[in-house]
PDB file of C-alpha atoms in Angstrom:
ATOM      1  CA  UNK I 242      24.630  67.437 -37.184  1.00  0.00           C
ATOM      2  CA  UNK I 243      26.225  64.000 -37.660  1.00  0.00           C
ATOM      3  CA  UNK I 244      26.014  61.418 -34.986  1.00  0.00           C
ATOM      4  CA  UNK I 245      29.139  60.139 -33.005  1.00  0.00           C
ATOM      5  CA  UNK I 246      29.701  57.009 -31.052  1.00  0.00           C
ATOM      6  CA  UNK I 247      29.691  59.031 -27.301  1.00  0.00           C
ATOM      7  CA  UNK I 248      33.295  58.615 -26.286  1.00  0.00           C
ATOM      8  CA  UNK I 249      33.796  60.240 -29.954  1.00  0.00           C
ATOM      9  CA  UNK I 250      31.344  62.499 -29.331  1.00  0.00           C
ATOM     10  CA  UNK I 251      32.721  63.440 -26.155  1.00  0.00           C
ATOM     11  CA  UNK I 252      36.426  64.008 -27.510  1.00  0.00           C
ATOM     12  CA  UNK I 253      35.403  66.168 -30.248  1.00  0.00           C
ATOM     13  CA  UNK I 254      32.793  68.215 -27.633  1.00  0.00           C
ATOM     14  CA  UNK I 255      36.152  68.588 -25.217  1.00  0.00           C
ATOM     15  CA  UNK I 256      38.651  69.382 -28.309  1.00  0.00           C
ATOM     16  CA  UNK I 257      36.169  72.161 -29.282  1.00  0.00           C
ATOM     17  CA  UNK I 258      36.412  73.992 -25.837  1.00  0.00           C
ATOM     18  CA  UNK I 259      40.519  74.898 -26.842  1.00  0.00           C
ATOM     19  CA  UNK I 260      40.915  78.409 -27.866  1.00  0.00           C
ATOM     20  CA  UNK I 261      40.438  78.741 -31.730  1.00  0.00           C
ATOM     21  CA  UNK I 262      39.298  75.176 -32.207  1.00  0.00           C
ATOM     22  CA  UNK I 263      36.000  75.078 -34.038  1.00  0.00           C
ATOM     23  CA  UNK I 264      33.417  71.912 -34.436  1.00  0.00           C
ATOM     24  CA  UNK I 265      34.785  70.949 -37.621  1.00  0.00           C
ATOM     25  CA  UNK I 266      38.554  71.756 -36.711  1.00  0.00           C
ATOM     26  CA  UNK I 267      37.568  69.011 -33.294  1.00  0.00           C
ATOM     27  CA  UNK I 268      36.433  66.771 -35.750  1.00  0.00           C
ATOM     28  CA  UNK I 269      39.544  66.680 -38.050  1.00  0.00           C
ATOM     29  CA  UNK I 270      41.416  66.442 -34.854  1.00  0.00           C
ATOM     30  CA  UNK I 271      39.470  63.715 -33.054  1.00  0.00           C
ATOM     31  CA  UNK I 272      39.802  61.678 -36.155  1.00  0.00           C
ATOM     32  CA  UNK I 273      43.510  62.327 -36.672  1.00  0.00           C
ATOM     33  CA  UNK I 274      43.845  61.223 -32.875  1.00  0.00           C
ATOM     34  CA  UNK I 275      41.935  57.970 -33.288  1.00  0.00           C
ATOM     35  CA  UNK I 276      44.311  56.846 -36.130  1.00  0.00           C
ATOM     36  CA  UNK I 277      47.609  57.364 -34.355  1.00  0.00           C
ATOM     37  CA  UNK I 278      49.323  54.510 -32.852  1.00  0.00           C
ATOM     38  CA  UNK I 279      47.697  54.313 -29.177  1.00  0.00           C
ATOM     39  CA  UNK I 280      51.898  54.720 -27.419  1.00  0.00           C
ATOM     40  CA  UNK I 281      51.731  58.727 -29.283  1.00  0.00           C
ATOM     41  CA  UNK I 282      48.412  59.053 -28.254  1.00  0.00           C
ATOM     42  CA  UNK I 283      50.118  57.989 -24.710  1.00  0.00           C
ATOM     43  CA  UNK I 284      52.677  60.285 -24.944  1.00  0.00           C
ATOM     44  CA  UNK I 285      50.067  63.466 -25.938  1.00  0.00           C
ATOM     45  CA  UNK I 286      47.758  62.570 -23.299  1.00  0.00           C
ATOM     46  CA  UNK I 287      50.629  62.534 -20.451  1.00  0.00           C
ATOM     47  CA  UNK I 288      52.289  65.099 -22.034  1.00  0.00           C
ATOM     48  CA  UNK I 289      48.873  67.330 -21.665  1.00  0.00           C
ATOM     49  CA  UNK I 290      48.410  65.830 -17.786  1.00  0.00           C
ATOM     50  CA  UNK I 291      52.079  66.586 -16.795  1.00  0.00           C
ATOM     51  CA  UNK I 292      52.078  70.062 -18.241  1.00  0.00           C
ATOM     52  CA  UNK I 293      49.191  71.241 -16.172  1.00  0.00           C
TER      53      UNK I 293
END
Protein backbone atom coordinates (compact mmCIF):
# COMPACT_ATOMS: atom_id res chain seq x y z
CA UNK A 1 0.00 0.00 0.00
CA UNK A 2 1.58 3.36 -0.89
CA UNK A 3 2.09 5.97 1.71
CA UNK A 4 0.17 9.39 1.71
CA UNK A 5 0.95 12.65 3.35
CA UNK A 6 -2.22 12.28 6.18
CA UNK A 7 -4.50 15.04 5.02
CA UNK A 8 -4.06 13.01 1.55
CA UNK A 9 -4.45 10.06 3.19
CA UNK A 10 -7.41 11.15 4.89
CA UNK A 11 -9.24 12.51 1.62
CA UNK A 12 -8.73 9.46 -0.29
CA UNK A 13 -9.87 7.18 3.08
CA UNK A 14 -13.22 9.64 3.11
CA UNK A 15 -13.65 9.59 -0.92
CA UNK A 16 -13.58 5.75 -0.63
CA UNK A 17 -16.62 5.58 1.83
CA UNK A 18 -19.07 7.04 -1.42
CA UNK A 19 -21.10 4.35 -2.89
CA UNK A 20 -19.15 2.64 -5.82
CA UNK A 21 -15.92 4.47 -5.14
CA UNK A 22 -13.07 2.02 -4.76
CA UNK A 23 -9.32 2.73 -3.25
CA UNK A 24 -7.90 3.28 -6.51
CA UNK A 25 -11.03 5.20 -8.00
CA UNK A 26 -10.34 7.70 -4.33
CA UNK A 27 -7.02 7.94 -5.43
CA UNK A 28 -7.61 9.16 -9.06
CA UNK A 29 -10.09 11.42 -7.48
CA UNK A 30 -8.07 12.84 -4.59
CA UNK A 31 -5.40 13.61 -7.07
CA UNK A 32 -7.69 15.17 -9.67
CA UNK A 33 -9.02 17.35 -6.63
CA UNK A 34 -5.58 18.51 -5.51
CA UNK A 35 -4.81 19.89 -9.04
CA UNK A 36 -7.91 22.01 -9.52
CA UNK A 37 -7.75 25.61 -8.93
CA UNK A 38 -8.49 25.91 -4.99
CA UNK A 39 -12.02 28.64 -5.98
CA UNK A 40 -13.65 24.99 -7.87
CA UNK A 41 -12.47 23.09 -5.19
CA UNK A 42 -14.49 25.98 -3.14
CA UNK A 43 -17.34 25.72 -5.05
CA UNK A 44 -17.45 21.49 -4.75
CA UNK A 45 -16.84 21.60 -1.19
CA UNK A 46 -19.86 24.20 -0.48
CA UNK A 47 -21.71 22.79 -3.02
CA UNK A 48 -21.41 19.21 -1.04
CA UNK A 49 -22.06 21.24 2.56
CA UNK A 50 -25.14 23.16 1.21
CA UNK A 51 -26.72 20.13 -0.38
CA UNK A 52 -26.86 18.17 2.80
Amino acid sequence: MEQYPIPIGNLIEQLSKLPGIGKKTAQRLAFYILEMEDMEVEKLSNSIINAK
